[in-house]
PDB file of C-alpha atoms in Angstrom:
ATOM      1  CA  LYS F 648     -16.773  -0.288   7.781  1.00  0.00           C
ATOM      2  CA  ALA F 649     -13.953  -1.156   5.406  1.00  0.00           C
ATOM      3  CA  SER F 650     -15.111  -3.048   2.370  1.00  0.00           C
ATOM      4  CA  GLY F 651     -14.285  -6.737   2.345  1.00  0.00           C
ATOM      5  CA  GLN F 652     -13.788  -6.808   6.124  1.00  0.00           C
ATOM      6  CA  SER F 653     -15.988  -8.526   8.638  1.00  0.00           C
ATOM      7  CA  TRP F 654     -17.345  -6.277  11.363  1.00  0.00           C
ATOM      8  CA  GLY F 655     -15.503  -8.371  13.958  1.00  0.00           C
ATOM      9  CA  SER F 656     -12.102  -7.756  12.370  1.00  0.00           C
ATOM     10  CA  VAL F 657     -12.804  -4.009  12.213  1.00  0.00           C
ATOM     11  CA  GLU F 658     -13.743  -3.949  15.898  1.00  0.00           C
ATOM     12  CA  THR F 659     -10.687  -6.008  16.852  1.00  0.00           C
ATOM     13  CA  MET F 660      -8.358  -3.670  14.963  1.00  0.00           C
ATOM     14  CA  LYS F 661     -10.065  -0.666  16.557  1.00  0.00           C
ATOM     15  CA  ARG F 662      -9.413  -2.047  20.047  1.00  0.00           C
ATOM     16  CA  VAL F 663      -5.743  -2.695  19.241  1.00  0.00           C
ATOM     17  CA  LEU F 664      -5.248   0.822  17.874  1.00  0.00           C
ATOM     18  CA  GLU F 665      -7.027   2.321  20.879  1.00  0.00           C
ATOM     19  CA  SER F 666      -4.724   0.369  23.208  1.00  0.00           C
ATOM     20  CA  LEU F 667      -1.784   2.090  21.451  1.00  0.00           C
ATOM     21  CA  ASN F 668      -3.396   5.507  22.076  1.00  0.00           C
ATOM     22  CA  LEU F 669      -3.676   6.227  18.366  1.00  0.00           C
ATOM     23  CA  ASN F 670      -6.259   8.584  16.917  1.00  0.00           C
ATOM     24  CA  ILE F 671      -9.086   6.735  15.207  1.00  0.00           C
ATOM     25  CA  VAL F 672     -11.383   8.180  12.571  1.00  0.00           C
ATOM     26  CA  GLU F 673     -14.510   6.195  11.852  1.00  0.00           C
ATOM     27  CA  MET F 674     -16.314   6.362   8.525  1.00  0.00           C
ATOM     28  CA  VAL F 675     -19.965   6.708   9.429  1.00  0.00           C
ATOM     29  CA  ASP F 676     -21.251   7.187   5.882  1.00  0.00           C
ATOM     30  CA  GLU F 677     -22.955   3.893   4.979  1.00  0.00           C
ATOM     31  CA  ASN F 678     -22.288   4.557   1.272  1.00  0.00           C
ATOM     32  CA  ALA F 679     -18.518   4.936   1.720  1.00  0.00           C
ATOM     33  CA  THR F 680     -16.104   2.060   1.211  1.00  0.00           C
ATOM     34  CA  LEU F 681     -12.352   2.284   1.670  1.00  0.00           C
ATOM     35  CA  ASP F 682     -10.061  -0.747   1.666  1.00  0.00           C
ATOM     36  CA  GLY F 683      -6.495  -0.361   2.928  1.00  0.00           C
ATOM     37  CA  GLY F 684      -5.286  -2.222  -0.152  1.00  0.00           C
ATOM     38  CA  ASP F 685      -6.454   0.735  -2.219  1.00  0.00           C
ATOM     39  CA  VAL F 686      -4.630   3.381  -0.173  1.00  0.00           C
ATOM     40  CA  LEU F 687      -1.032   4.158  -1.141  1.00  0.00           C
ATOM     41  CA  PHE F 688       0.632   6.785   1.065  1.00  0.00           C
ATOM     42  CA  THR F 689       3.891   7.999  -0.436  1.00  0.00           C
ATOM     43  CA  GLY F 690       4.932  10.162   2.492  1.00  0.00           C
ATOM     44  CA  ARG F 691       3.896  13.206   0.447  1.00  0.00           C
ATOM     45  CA  GLU F 692       0.410  12.348  -0.758  1.00  0.00           C
ATOM     46  CA  PHE F 693      -2.215   9.627  -1.012  1.00  0.00           C
ATOM     47  CA  PHE F 694      -3.242   7.709  -4.097  1.00  0.00           C
ATOM     48  CA  VAL F 695      -6.574   5.923  -3.667  1.00  0.00           C
ATOM     49  CA  GLY F 696      -7.564   3.133  -6.016  1.00  0.00           C
ATOM     50  CA  LEU F 697     -11.208   3.126  -7.051  1.00  0.00           C
ATOM     51  CA  SER F 698     -11.989  -0.579  -7.156  1.00  0.00           C
ATOM     52  CA  ARG F 699     -14.619  -3.124  -6.221  1.00  0.00           C
ATOM     53  CA  ARG F 700     -13.727  -2.430  -2.573  1.00  0.00           C
ATOM     54  CA  THR F 701     -13.206   1.351  -2.560  1.00  0.00           C
ATOM     55  CA  ASN F 702     -15.453   4.074  -3.914  1.00  0.00           C
ATOM     56  CA  GLN F 703     -15.260   7.822  -4.502  1.00  0.00           C
ATOM     57  CA  ARG F 704     -17.019   8.612  -1.207  1.00  0.00           C
ATOM     58  CA  GLY F 705     -14.402   6.623   0.719  1.00  0.00           C
ATOM     59  CA  ALA F 706     -11.651   8.606  -1.028  1.00  0.00           C
ATOM     60  CA  GLU F 707     -13.415  11.866  -0.149  1.00  0.00           C
ATOM     61  CA  ILE F 708     -13.556  10.912   3.534  1.00  0.00           C
ATOM     62  CA  LEU F 709      -9.827  10.111   3.459  1.00  0.00           C
ATOM     63  CA  ALA F 710      -9.172  13.543   1.897  1.00  0.00           C
ATOM     64  CA  ASP F 711     -11.319  15.251   4.555  1.00  0.00           C
ATOM     65  CA  THR F 712      -9.410  13.400   7.282  1.00  0.00           C
ATOM     66  CA  PHE F 713      -5.907  14.181   5.970  1.00  0.00           C
ATOM     67  CA  LYS F 714      -6.318  17.770   4.798  1.00  0.00           C
ATOM     68  CA  ASP F 715      -2.544  18.416   4.773  1.00  0.00           C
ATOM     69  CA  TYR F 716      -2.005  15.852   2.003  1.00  0.00           C
ATOM     70  CA  ALA F 717      -3.158  15.703  -1.597  1.00  0.00           C
ATOM     71  CA  VAL F 718      -5.468  12.771  -2.323  1.00  0.00           C
ATOM     72  CA  SER F 719      -5.780  11.561  -5.920  1.00  0.00           C
ATOM     73  CA  THR F 720      -7.980   8.744  -7.175  1.00  0.00           C
ATOM     74  CA  VAL F 721      -6.769   6.078  -9.574  1.00  0.00           C
ATOM     75  CA  PRO F 722      -9.184   3.768 -11.422  1.00  0.00           C
ATOM     76  CA  VAL F 723      -8.311   0.108 -10.784  1.00  0.00           C
ATOM     77  CA  HIS F 724      -9.342  -2.442 -13.398  1.00  0.00           C
ATOM     78  CA  ASP F 725      -8.485  -6.141 -13.635  1.00  0.00           C
ATOM     79  CA  SER F 726      -7.081  -6.236 -10.069  1.00  0.00           C
ATOM     80  CA  LEU F 727      -8.465  -6.519  -6.571  1.00  0.00           C
ATOM     81  CA  HIS F 728      -6.929  -3.233  -5.440  1.00  0.00           C
ATOM     82  CA  LEU F 729      -4.298  -0.599  -6.175  1.00  0.00           C
ATOM     83  CA  LYS F 730      -1.638  -2.290  -4.076  1.00  0.00           C
ATOM     84  CA  SER F 731      -2.192  -5.537  -6.002  1.00  0.00           C
ATOM     85  CA  PHE F 732       0.363  -4.108  -8.452  1.00  0.00           C
ATOM     86  CA  CYS F 733       2.176  -1.240  -6.720  1.00  0.00           C
ATOM     87  CA  SER F 734       3.566  -0.084  -3.378  1.00  0.00           C
ATOM     88  CA  MET F 735       6.314   2.070  -1.950  1.00  0.00           C
ATOM     89  CA  ALA F 736       9.764   0.454  -2.138  1.00  0.00           C
ATOM     90  CA  GLY F 737      11.613   3.442  -0.677  1.00  0.00           C
ATOM     91  CA  PRO F 738      11.103   7.073   0.338  1.00  0.00           C
ATOM     92  CA  ASN F 739      10.677   8.216  -3.266  1.00  0.00           C
ATOM     93  CA  LEU F 740      10.424   4.864  -5.028  1.00  0.00           C
ATOM     94  CA  ILE F 741       7.253   3.219  -6.334  1.00  0.00           C
ATOM     95  CA  ALA F 742       7.434  -0.505  -7.089  1.00  0.00           C
ATOM     96  CA  ILE F 743       5.129  -1.183 -10.032  1.00  0.00           C
ATOM     97  CA  GLY F 744       4.143  -4.296 -11.942  1.00  0.00           C
ATOM     98  CA  SER F 745       4.580  -4.662 -15.688  1.00  0.00           C
ATOM     99  CA  SER F 746       0.989  -5.393 -16.707  1.00  0.00           C
ATOM    100  CA  GLU F 747      -0.919  -2.968 -18.876  1.00  0.00           C
ATOM    101  CA  ALA F 748      -3.291  -2.173 -15.983  1.00  0.00           C
ATOM    102  CA  ALA F 749      -0.381  -1.437 -13.623  1.00  0.00           C
ATOM    103  CA  GLN F 750       1.382   0.788 -16.125  1.00  0.00           C
ATOM    104  CA  LYS F 751      -1.848   2.654 -16.876  1.00  0.00           C
ATOM    105  CA  ALA F 752      -2.386   3.289 -13.154  1.00  0.00           C
ATOM    106  CA  LEU F 753       1.205   4.522 -12.812  1.00  0.00           C
ATOM    107  CA  LYS F 754       0.672   6.941 -15.681  1.00  0.00           C
ATOM    108  CA  THR F 755      -2.464   8.266 -13.943  1.00  0.00           C
ATOM    109  CA  MET F 756      -0.524   8.714 -10.682  1.00  0.00           C
ATOM    110  CA  GLN F 757       2.267  10.543 -12.506  1.00  0.00           C
ATOM    111  CA  GLN F 758      -0.254  12.872 -14.150  1.00  0.00           C
ATOM    112  CA  MET F 759      -2.004  13.597 -10.836  1.00  0.00           C
ATOM    113  CA  SER F 760       1.130  14.337  -8.825  1.00  0.00           C
ATOM    114  CA  ASP F 761       3.296  17.437  -8.710  1.00  0.00           C
ATOM    115  CA  HIS F 762       6.141  15.220  -7.495  1.00  0.00           C
ATOM    116  CA  ARG F 763       8.256  12.952  -9.676  1.00  0.00           C
ATOM    117  CA  TYR F 764       8.744   9.545  -8.080  1.00  0.00           C
ATOM    118  CA  ASP F 765      11.392   7.062  -9.122  1.00  0.00           C
ATOM    119  CA  LYS F 766       9.951   3.760 -10.269  1.00  0.00           C
ATOM    120  CA  LEU F 767      11.078   0.183  -9.895  1.00  0.00           C
ATOM    121  CA  THR F 768       9.322  -1.961 -12.479  1.00  0.00           C
ATOM    122  CA  VAL F 769       9.063  -5.667 -11.704  1.00  0.00           C
ATOM    123  CA  PRO F 770       7.837  -8.313 -14.166  1.00  0.00           C
ATOM    124  CA  ASP F 771       5.172  -9.695 -11.803  1.00  0.00           C
ATOM    125  CA  ASP F 772       2.356  -7.476 -10.549  1.00  0.00           C
ATOM    126  CA  ALA F 773       1.971  -9.425  -7.290  1.00  0.00           C
ATOM    127  CA  ALA F 774       5.670  -8.968  -6.528  1.00  0.00           C
ATOM    128  CA  ALA F 775       5.271  -5.182  -6.709  1.00  0.00           C
ATOM    129  CA  ASN F 776       3.391  -5.444  -3.416  1.00  0.00           C
ATOM    130  CA  CYS F 777       6.260  -5.013  -0.968  1.00  0.00           C
ATOM    131  CA  ILE F 778       6.790  -3.341   2.400  1.00  0.00           C
ATOM    132  CA  TYR F 779       9.334  -0.565   2.875  1.00  0.00           C
ATOM    133  CA  LEU F 780      10.568   0.263   6.375  1.00  0.00           C
ATOM    134  CA  ASN F 781      13.025   2.943   7.455  1.00  0.00           C
ATOM    135  CA  ILE F 782      14.455   1.527  10.666  1.00  0.00           C
ATOM    136  CA  PRO F 783      16.924   3.810  12.476  1.00  0.00           C
ATOM    137  CA  SER F 784      19.380   1.036  13.364  1.00  0.00           C
ATOM    138  CA  LYS F 785      19.047  -0.752   9.992  1.00  0.00           C
ATOM    139  CA  GLY F 786      18.324   1.949   7.398  1.00  0.00           C
ATOM    140  CA  HIS F 787      16.278   1.065   4.327  1.00  0.00           C
ATOM    141  CA  VAL F 788      14.599  -2.332   4.760  1.00  0.00           C
ATOM    142  CA  LEU F 789      12.421  -3.941   2.092  1.00  0.00           C
ATOM    143  CA  LEU F 790      10.249  -7.002   2.582  1.00  0.00           C
ATOM    144  CA  HIS F 791       9.546  -8.495  -0.830  1.00  0.00           C
ATOM    145  CA  ARG F 792       8.250 -11.694  -2.372  1.00  0.00           C
ATOM    146  CA  ALA F 793      10.665 -14.621  -2.269  1.00  0.00           C
ATOM    147  CA  PRO F 794      12.783 -15.642  -5.275  1.00  0.00           C
ATOM    148  CA  GLU F 795      11.194 -19.114  -5.345  1.00  0.00           C
ATOM    149  CA  GLU F 796       7.825 -17.422  -5.979  1.00  0.00           C
ATOM    150  CA  TYR F 797       8.832 -14.644  -8.390  1.00  0.00           C
ATOM    151  CA  PRO F 798      12.453 -15.200  -9.483  1.00  0.00           C
ATOM    152  CA  GLU F 799      12.593 -12.481 -12.140  1.00  0.00           C
ATOM    153  CA  SER F 800      11.080  -9.859  -9.857  1.00  0.00           C
ATOM    154  CA  ALA F 801      13.450 -10.879  -7.029  1.00  0.00           C
ATOM    155  CA  LYS F 802      16.370 -10.133  -9.378  1.00  0.00           C
ATOM    156  CA  VAL F 803      15.056  -6.595  -9.809  1.00  0.00           C
ATOM    157  CA  PHE F 804      14.831  -6.089  -6.030  1.00  0.00           C
ATOM    158  CA  GLU F 805      18.394  -7.404  -5.635  1.00  0.00           C
ATOM    159  CA  LYS F 806      19.611  -4.361  -7.593  1.00  0.00           C
ATOM    160  CA  LEU F 807      18.609  -2.148  -4.634  1.00  0.00           C
ATOM    161  CA  LYS F 808      22.062  -2.133  -3.050  1.00  0.00           C
ATOM    162  CA  ASP F 809      21.191   0.442  -0.369  1.00  0.00           C
ATOM    163  CA  HIS F 810      18.312  -1.677   0.994  1.00  0.00           C
ATOM    164  CA  MET F 811      18.395  -4.564   3.444  1.00  0.00           C
ATOM    165  CA  LEU F 812      16.304  -7.084   1.517  1.00  0.00           C
ATOM    166  CA  ILE F 813      14.128  -9.616   3.330  1.00  0.00           C
ATOM    167  CA  PRO F 814      12.423 -12.136   1.025  1.00  0.00           C
ATOM    168  CA  ILE F 815       9.050 -13.362   2.289  1.00  0.00           C
ATOM    169  CA  ALA F 816       7.187 -16.424   0.997  1.00  0.00           C
ATOM    170  CA  ASN F 817       3.489 -15.624   0.677  1.00  0.00           C
ATOM    171  CA  THR F 818       2.109 -18.271  -1.680  1.00  0.00           C
ATOM    172  CA  GLU F 819      -0.523 -19.656   0.689  1.00  0.00           C
ATOM    173  CA  LEU F 820      -1.955 -16.273   1.692  1.00  0.00           C
ATOM    174  CA  GLU F 821      -1.947 -15.166  -1.949  1.00  0.00           C
ATOM    175  CA  LYS F 822      -4.468 -17.945  -2.657  1.00  0.00           C
ATOM    176  CA  VAL F 823      -7.022 -16.001  -0.580  1.00  0.00           C
ATOM    177  CA  ASP F 824      -6.023 -12.563  -1.959  1.00  0.00           C
ATOM    178  CA  GLY F 825      -3.598 -11.863   0.901  1.00  0.00           C
ATOM    179  CA  SER F 826      -0.587  -9.819  -0.138  1.00  0.00           C
ATOM    180  CA  LEU F 827       2.276  -8.593   2.047  1.00  0.00           C
ATOM    181  CA  THR F 828       0.664  -5.222   2.726  1.00  0.00           C
ATOM    182  CA  CYS F 829      -2.693  -6.895   3.503  1.00  0.00           C
ATOM    183  CA  CYS F 830      -1.045  -8.863   6.269  1.00  0.00           C
ATOM    184  CA  SER F 831       0.591  -5.939   8.026  1.00  0.00           C
ATOM    185  CA  VAL F 832      -0.199  -2.747   9.860  1.00  0.00           C
ATOM    186  CA  LEU F 833       2.726  -0.333  10.044  1.00  0.00           C
ATOM    187  CA  ILE F 834       2.752   1.998  13.021  1.00  0.00           C
ATOM    188  CA  ASN F 835       5.290   4.770  13.367  1.00  0.00           C
ATOM    189  CA  LYS F 836       5.704   5.002  17.119  1.00  0.00           C
ATOM    190  CA  THR F 837       8.575   5.314  19.534  1.00  0.00           C
ATOM    191  CA  SER F 838      10.063   2.257  21.198  1.00  0.00           C
ATOM    192  CA  GLU F 839       8.144   2.997  24.432  1.00  0.00           C
ATOM    193  CA  LEU F 840       5.250   0.906  23.063  1.00  0.00           C
TER     194      LEU F 840
END
């Protein structure tokens, strides 16, 4: 069971994924917790935030499941999860907030990785939670927090000239700890779905 999730929402998501014929791995260790908000997949490796909702055992199960990818843990302090202040903004680009906690986590990720990622630093941690999509007919697409919510961070995103930028207002969901990545499930499937 994912931490912070009701059993009903887990079962509902399981049924949806099964209907798409996707492989499902269930964590059966009662001591393991793993929240999607703590899992950052870069396309090369996983970074797993150790937070109130994710523990070391959950990270170990992820590593056992995805043996072809490196899995590194990152302590998360002063935030709900890892993606509360960072996410992927492009194929090699990490969006990161400016807070001390965010910058410390980024330093840990840089030390753990053999790869050097580009970084896009935004003034507001919450605005660093964005959704990158590579859509064949559109190219690089980035869903990010709206300028009326985080104007200074929106200015940073606007510098990404090779991205189609889609601002999303998320103020109401943010009040209940819902960020853009919390409200989405990205599935890389063909159009036959």
